[in-house]
Short mmCIF file of C-alpha atoms in Angstrom, two decimals:
data_model
loop_
_atom_site.label_atom_id
_atom_site.label_comp_id
_atom_site.label_asym_id
_atom_site.label_seq_id
_atom_site.Cartn_x
_atom_site.Cartn_y
_atom_site.Cartn_z
CA LEU A 95 -11.59 -14.38 -8.66
CA ALA A 96 -12.82 -17.43 -10.54
CA PRO A 97 -16.25 -18.63 -9.34
CA ASP A 98 -14.60 -21.94 -8.40
CA TYR A 99 -12.35 -20.22 -5.84
CA LYS A 100 -15.26 -18.23 -4.47
CA ASP A 101 -17.44 -21.31 -3.96
CA LYS A 102 -14.65 -23.27 -2.27
CA ALA A 103 -13.72 -20.34 -0.04
CA GLU A 104 -17.33 -19.85 1.02
CA ARG A 105 -17.73 -23.55 1.81
CA ALA A 106 -14.46 -23.60 3.77
CA ALA A 107 -15.46 -20.46 5.67
CA MET A 108 -18.73 -22.08 6.75
CA LEU A 109 -16.88 -25.13 8.11
CA ALA A 110 -13.65 -23.42 9.27
CA LYS A 111 -14.44 -23.34 12.99
CA ALA A 112 -16.62 -26.46 13.25
CA ASP A 113 -13.85 -28.58 14.78
CA LEU A 114 -13.55 -26.17 17.71
CA LEU A 115 -16.74 -27.75 19.09
CA THR A 116 -15.28 -31.26 19.14
CA ALA A 117 -13.90 -33.08 22.19
CA MET A 118 -10.63 -33.74 20.31
CA VAL A 119 -9.81 -30.05 19.78
CA ASN A 120 -11.12 -29.20 23.24
CA GLU A 121 -8.58 -31.66 24.67
CA PHE A 122 -5.79 -30.78 22.22
CA PRO A 123 -6.22 -27.14 21.06
CA SER A 124 -3.13 -27.33 18.84
CA LEU A 125 -5.09 -29.66 16.56
CA GLN A 126 -7.51 -26.92 15.48
CA GLY A 127 -7.66 -26.91 11.72
CA VAL A 128 -5.86 -30.24 11.50
CA MET A 129 -8.93 -32.02 12.79
CA GLY A 130 -11.13 -29.70 10.76
CA ARG A 131 -9.41 -30.88 7.60
CA ASP A 132 -9.67 -34.56 8.58
CA TYR A 133 -13.33 -34.32 9.60
CA ALA A 134 -14.09 -32.54 6.32
CA LEU A 135 -12.44 -35.29 4.28
CA LEU A 136 -14.32 -37.95 6.24
CA ASP A 137 -17.52 -36.04 5.46
CA ASN A 138 -16.72 -36.15 1.73
CA GLU A 139 -15.76 -32.48 1.35
CA THR A 140 -13.34 -31.78 -1.52
CA GLU A 141 -9.59 -31.79 -0.95
CA GLU A 142 -9.43 -28.04 -1.68
CA VAL A 143 -12.09 -27.21 0.93
CA ALA A 144 -10.49 -29.49 3.54
CA THR A 145 -7.05 -27.97 2.91
CA ALA A 146 -8.50 -24.45 3.16
CA ILE A 147 -9.95 -25.29 6.60
CA LEU A 148 -6.45 -26.23 7.76
CA GLU A 149 -4.59 -23.43 5.96
CA HIS A 150 -6.80 -20.54 7.05
CA TYR A 151 -4.94 -20.61 10.39
CA LEU A 152 -1.58 -20.09 8.64
CA PRO A 153 0.75 -18.44 9.41
CA VAL A 154 0.59 -19.56 13.03
CA ARG A 155 3.57 -17.39 13.98
CA ALA A 156 5.85 -14.79 12.40
CA GLY A 157 7.84 -16.37 9.59
CA GLY A 158 5.60 -19.46 9.62
CA ASN A 159 4.21 -21.32 6.62
CA LEU A 160 1.59 -19.46 4.58
CA PRO A 161 -1.52 -20.83 2.87
CA THR A 162 -0.59 -22.49 -0.41
CA GLY A 163 -4.11 -22.50 -1.85
CA ILE A 164 -6.23 -19.49 -2.71
CA PRO A 165 -9.37 -20.64 -0.82
CA GLY A 166 -7.39 -21.03 2.41
CA ALA A 167 -5.71 -17.66 1.85
CA LEU A 168 -9.08 -15.95 1.31
CA VAL A 169 -10.62 -17.47 4.45
CA GLY A 170 -7.48 -16.65 6.43
CA MET A 171 -7.60 -13.00 5.36
CA ALA A 172 -11.30 -12.70 6.11
CA ASP A 173 -10.88 -14.32 9.53
CA ARG A 174 -8.03 -12.00 10.51
CA LEU A 175 -9.71 -8.87 9.19
CA ASP A 176 -12.95 -9.77 10.97
CA THR A 177 -11.16 -10.18 14.30
CA ILE A 178 -9.18 -6.94 13.91
CA THR A 179 -12.29 -5.01 12.85
CA GLY A 180 -14.42 -6.42 15.65
CA CYS A 181 -11.85 -5.60 18.33
CA PHE A 182 -11.27 -2.07 17.07
CA GLY A 183 -15.02 -1.65 16.70
CA ILE A 184 -15.50 -2.10 20.46
CA ASN A 185 -12.30 -0.20 21.32
CA GLN A 186 -10.27 -3.27 22.28
CA VAL A 187 -7.11 -1.82 20.77
CA PRO A 188 -3.51 -2.93 21.40
CA THR A 189 -1.46 -0.59 23.58
CA GLY A 190 2.29 -0.31 23.96
CA THR A 191 2.38 -3.12 26.50
CA THR A 192 -0.73 -5.19 25.86
CA ASP A 193 -2.24 -7.00 22.90
CA PRO A 194 -4.48 -9.64 24.49
CA PHE A 195 -6.11 -10.68 21.20
CA GLY A 196 -2.85 -10.87 19.26
CA LEU A 197 -3.98 -8.26 16.74
CA ARG A 198 -0.44 -7.33 15.74
CA ARG A 199 0.26 -10.94 14.81
CA LEU A 200 -3.04 -11.17 12.93
CA ALA A 201 -2.31 -7.98 10.96
CA LEU A 202 1.14 -9.26 10.05
CA GLY A 203 -0.33 -12.56 8.91
CA LEU A 204 -2.90 -10.71 6.82
CA LEU A 205 -0.16 -8.68 5.12
CA HIS A 206 2.03 -11.72 4.44
CA ILE A 207 -0.87 -13.63 2.88
CA ILE A 208 -1.70 -10.67 0.62
CA GLU A 209 1.94 -10.34 -0.44
CA SER A 210 2.57 -14.05 -0.96
CA HIS A 211 -0.40 -14.43 -3.30
CA GLY A 212 -0.08 -10.99 -4.91
CA PHE A 213 -3.70 -10.09 -4.15
CA LEU A 214 -4.49 -6.68 -5.66
CA LEU A 215 -7.17 -5.52 -3.27
CA SER A 216 -8.18 -2.28 -1.61
CA LEU A 217 -7.76 -2.33 2.17
CA SER A 218 -10.20 0.56 2.38
CA ASP A 219 -12.92 -1.43 0.60
CA THR A 220 -12.29 -4.63 2.57
CA VAL A 221 -12.37 -2.80 5.92
CA ASP A 222 -15.63 -1.12 4.84
CA ALA A 223 -17.10 -4.55 4.09
CA ALA A 224 -15.92 -5.95 7.43
CA LEU A 225 -17.33 -2.98 9.36
CA ALA A 226 -20.68 -3.27 7.59
CA LEU A 227 -21.16 -6.74 9.08
CA TYR A 228 -21.10 -5.31 12.60
CA GLU A 229 -23.72 -2.64 11.94
CA ASP A 230 -24.94 -1.20 15.28
CA LYS A 231 -22.59 -3.33 17.39
CA LEU A 232 -19.78 -0.79 16.90
CA THR A 233 -19.15 1.39 19.94
CA GLY A 234 -17.13 3.94 17.95
CA GLU A 235 -17.94 6.15 14.97
CA LYS A 236 -17.47 4.06 11.81
CA THR A 237 -15.18 6.46 9.92
CA ALA A 238 -12.92 6.93 12.95
CA VAL A 239 -12.75 3.18 13.55
CA LYS A 240 -11.89 2.56 9.89
CA THR A 241 -9.06 5.12 10.05
CA MET A 242 -7.66 3.47 13.18
CA ILE A 243 -7.74 0.02 11.55
CA ILE A 244 -5.99 1.19 8.36
CA ASP A 245 -3.36 3.05 10.38
CA PHE A 246 -2.81 -0.02 12.55
CA ILE A 247 -2.28 -2.30 9.54
CA LYS A 248 -0.06 0.34 7.94
CA GLY A 249 2.07 0.43 11.10
CA ARG A 250 2.58 -3.35 10.92
CA PHE A 251 3.46 -3.05 7.21
CA VAL A 252 6.06 -0.33 7.83
CA ASN A 253 7.66 -2.05 10.82
CA ASP A 254 7.77 -5.41 9.07
CA LEU A 255 9.51 -4.06 5.96
CA ILE A 256 12.05 -2.03 7.93
CA GLY A 257 12.68 -5.08 10.13
CA ARG A 258 13.43 -7.05 6.96
CA GLY A 259 16.03 -4.51 5.90
CA VAL A 260 14.02 -2.43 3.43
CA PRO A 261 15.20 1.22 3.53
CA GLY A 262 12.94 3.17 5.88
CA SER A 263 13.06 6.31 3.74
CA ALA A 264 11.67 4.38 0.74
CA VAL A 265 8.92 2.89 2.90
CA GLU A 266 7.98 6.33 4.25
CA ALA A 267 8.14 7.93 0.79
CA VAL A 268 5.41 5.58 -0.44
CA THR A 269 3.22 5.03 2.62
CA SER A 270 3.11 8.76 3.49
CA VAL A 271 1.34 9.38 0.17
CA ALA A 272 -1.07 6.44 0.15
CA PHE A 273 -1.58 3.05 1.75
CA ASP A 274 -4.37 0.95 0.32
CA ASN A 275 -3.10 -1.70 -2.09
CA VAL A 276 -0.35 -3.61 -0.25
CA VAL A 277 1.16 -5.25 -3.34
CA ASP A 278 1.21 -1.95 -5.22
CA CYS A 279 2.85 -0.20 -2.26
CA ARG A 280 5.54 -2.86 -2.11
CA ALA A 281 6.26 -2.52 -5.85
CA LYS A 282 6.76 1.25 -5.46
CA ILE A 283 8.98 0.79 -2.40
CA ASP A 284 11.16 -1.75 -4.21
CA ALA A 285 11.53 0.58 -7.20
CA LEU A 286 12.54 3.52 -4.99
CA SER A 287 14.93 1.35 -2.98
CA ALA A 288 16.71 0.31 -6.17
CA ILE A 289 16.98 3.78 -7.71
CA ARG A 290 18.04 5.66 -4.56
CA GLU A 291 21.65 4.60 -5.19
CA GLN A 292 21.85 6.70 -8.34
CA PRO A 293 23.45 10.15 -7.79
CA SER A 294 20.97 11.80 -10.15
CA PHE A 295 18.07 10.58 -8.01
CA THR A 296 19.59 12.11 -4.87
CA VAL A 297 19.77 15.49 -6.60
CA LEU A 298 16.23 15.14 -7.96
CA ALA A 299 14.92 14.19 -4.50
CA ALA A 300 16.48 17.36 -3.05
CA ALA A 301 14.90 19.45 -5.83
CA PHE A 302 11.55 17.78 -5.23
CA LYS A 303 11.75 18.70 -1.55
CA ARG A 304 12.17 22.31 -2.65
CA VAL A 305 9.16 21.94 -4.97
CA MET A 306 7.00 20.61 -2.15
CA ASN A 307 7.97 23.49 0.13
CA ILE A 308 7.19 26.10 -2.53
CA ILE A 309 3.77 24.72 -3.50
CA LYS A 310 2.62 24.12 0.08
CA GLY A 311 -0.95 25.41 0.40
CA HIS A 312 -1.36 25.78 -3.38
CA ASP A 313 -4.19 23.70 -4.86
CA GLY A 314 -2.95 23.78 -8.43
CA ALA A 315 -4.78 24.27 -11.73
CA GLU A 316 -4.12 23.77 -15.41
CA VAL A 317 -0.93 25.36 -16.71
CA ASP A 318 -1.51 28.26 -19.11
CA ARG A 319 0.96 27.65 -21.93
CA GLY A 320 0.56 31.21 -23.14
CA LEU A 321 2.10 32.53 -19.92
CA LEU A 322 5.21 30.34 -20.10
CA GLN A 323 8.41 32.34 -20.55
CA ASP A 324 11.03 31.24 -23.05
CA GLY A 325 14.09 29.50 -21.64
CA ALA A 326 14.21 27.34 -18.51
CA GLU A 327 10.48 27.69 -17.78
CA ARG A 328 9.30 26.51 -21.19
CA SER A 329 12.01 23.81 -21.27
CA LEU A 330 10.78 22.44 -17.94
CA TYR A 331 7.19 22.35 -19.14
CA GLU A 332 8.13 20.56 -22.37
CA ALA A 333 10.27 18.05 -20.48
CA PHE A 334 7.41 17.44 -18.05
CA GLU A 335 4.90 16.85 -20.85
CA LYS A 336 7.22 14.38 -22.55
CA VAL A 337 8.04 12.50 -19.33
CA GLN A 338 4.38 12.43 -18.31
CA GLU A 339 3.42 10.86 -21.64
CA GLU A 340 6.26 8.31 -21.63
CA THR A 341 5.64 7.18 -18.05
CA LYS A 342 1.89 6.74 -18.51
CA GLN A 343 2.06 3.15 -19.77
CA PHE A 344 4.55 2.07 -17.09
CA LEU A 345 2.57 3.64 -14.25
CA GLN A 346 -0.59 1.94 -15.48
CA ALA A 347 1.26 -1.39 -15.69
CA LYS A 348 2.76 -0.79 -12.22
CA GLU A 349 6.27 -1.02 -13.68
CA TYR A 350 7.59 1.65 -11.36
CA GLY A 351 11.29 1.02 -11.97
CA LYS A 352 10.90 1.84 -15.66
CA ALA A 353 8.76 4.88 -14.82
CA LEU A 354 11.43 6.17 -12.43
CA ASP A 355 14.16 5.78 -15.05
CA ILE A 356 12.16 8.18 -17.25
CA ILE A 357 11.33 10.55 -14.38
CA LEU A 358 15.07 10.94 -13.70
CA ARG A 359 15.29 12.92 -16.95
CA MET A 360 13.57 15.74 -15.07
CA LYS A 361 16.68 16.41 -12.99
CA GLU A 362 18.42 18.83 -15.37
CA PRO A 363 15.35 20.87 -16.43
CA VAL A 364 14.26 21.17 -12.79
CA ASP A 365 17.75 22.32 -11.73
CA GLN A 366 17.89 24.83 -14.58
CA PHE A 367 14.43 26.14 -13.73
CA PHE A 368 15.38 26.89 -10.12
CA ASP A 369 18.66 28.47 -11.23
CA GLU A 370 17.06 30.84 -13.74
CA VAL A 371 13.41 31.38 -12.76
CA MET A 372 11.93 33.30 -9.84
CA VAL A 373 8.78 31.41 -8.90
CA MET A 374 7.41 33.92 -6.41
CA THR A 375 7.56 36.86 -8.82
CA ASP A 376 5.55 40.04 -8.23
CA ASP A 377 3.49 39.27 -11.34
CA ALA A 378 0.54 37.40 -9.79
CA ALA A 379 -0.46 35.63 -13.02
CA LEU A 380 3.08 34.39 -13.69
CA GLN A 381 3.53 33.30 -10.08
CA LYS A 382 0.29 31.31 -10.11
CA ASN A 383 1.17 29.67 -13.42
CA ARG A 384 4.61 28.67 -12.17
CA LEU A 385 3.09 27.21 -9.02
CA ASN A 386 0.62 25.31 -11.21
CA LEU A 387 3.53 23.89 -13.22
CA LEU A 388 5.40 22.76 -10.10
CA THR A 389 2.20 21.30 -8.65
CA ALA A 390 1.64 19.28 -11.84
CA ILE A 391 5.21 17.98 -11.67
CA SER A 392 4.80 17.03 -8.02
CA GLY A 393 1.60 15.16 -8.91
CA LEU A 394 3.50 13.00 -11.40
CA PHE A 395 6.27 12.23 -8.90
CA LEU A 396 3.75 11.41 -6.17
CA ARG A 397 2.31 8.67 -8.38
CA VAL A 398 5.30 6.68 -7.10
CA GLY A 399 6.14 8.37 -3.80
CA ASP A 400 7.23 11.49 -1.97
CA PHE A 401 10.82 11.79 -3.19
CA SER A 402 11.53 14.50 -0.62
CA LYS A 403 11.59 11.82 2.08
CA MET A 404 14.25 9.77 0.32
CA GLN A 405 17.80 9.48 1.55
CA PRO A 406 20.77 8.26 -0.50
CA ALA A 407 22.05 4.76 0.09
CA VAL A 408 24.93 4.54 2.56
CA LYS A 409 28.07 3.30 0.82
#
């Protein structure tokens, strides 16, 4: 972030709750933030800081207006994450029937702010930073609390997208592999949602499921080219190397739709490999090398998501 945004966000954060101590907000709680902005302007704070004081409360409800400025968005995220972290840190967690601190709403607001501004941040790192502020006030073990918080936010993310009509199988395919960068996750989900309508992807997803079952429990290592047999096995390896090289730039640029278009070329060599090659051969060296090849291929696919969880679009 530009230093200007940082300074304004820090100033707004310091003043964000000041109006809660006033008689006006005490009498009319719905004016929180509104009065904060007005008092700030009267006290010669900048327009950006005053607006951030108001906007850090947004969205007030699901589907409500979001912060338009970056300082307000930053303070709003920090405020929500601090409340969620603090509550989880003392085991005040929402249950099926109760959520007295409105943590589900706060998590949803946090996610919508991140998405609306396209903030590329690590949830893991931000939760670590929030937990560090509580130090010995936590009643639970820090790692366990962090896991609970990430899982909670992930649950809101999944439910929100499915509620908005995003295919659940695409959401699961991505979030079951990793959930840290919300914007990146959404880009992968959108790419998978778009490509799932192609017949070739349905076949590739089924083949990938077979790959995942075969390599289960296998750690993987470098493929020994000298052990590759001519025919379908060598063809698959060559196709994989080419696809891996061509997708590199698109994966780095987070252009997952273009990466998936290239990955679809793996369908025929994968099909041919399973038709002609016995993976679990009695030759231990060959078996291990073939498992290494399939593990390497799965690693490339998992850069976008777990294709085995995908379902074809319903026509």
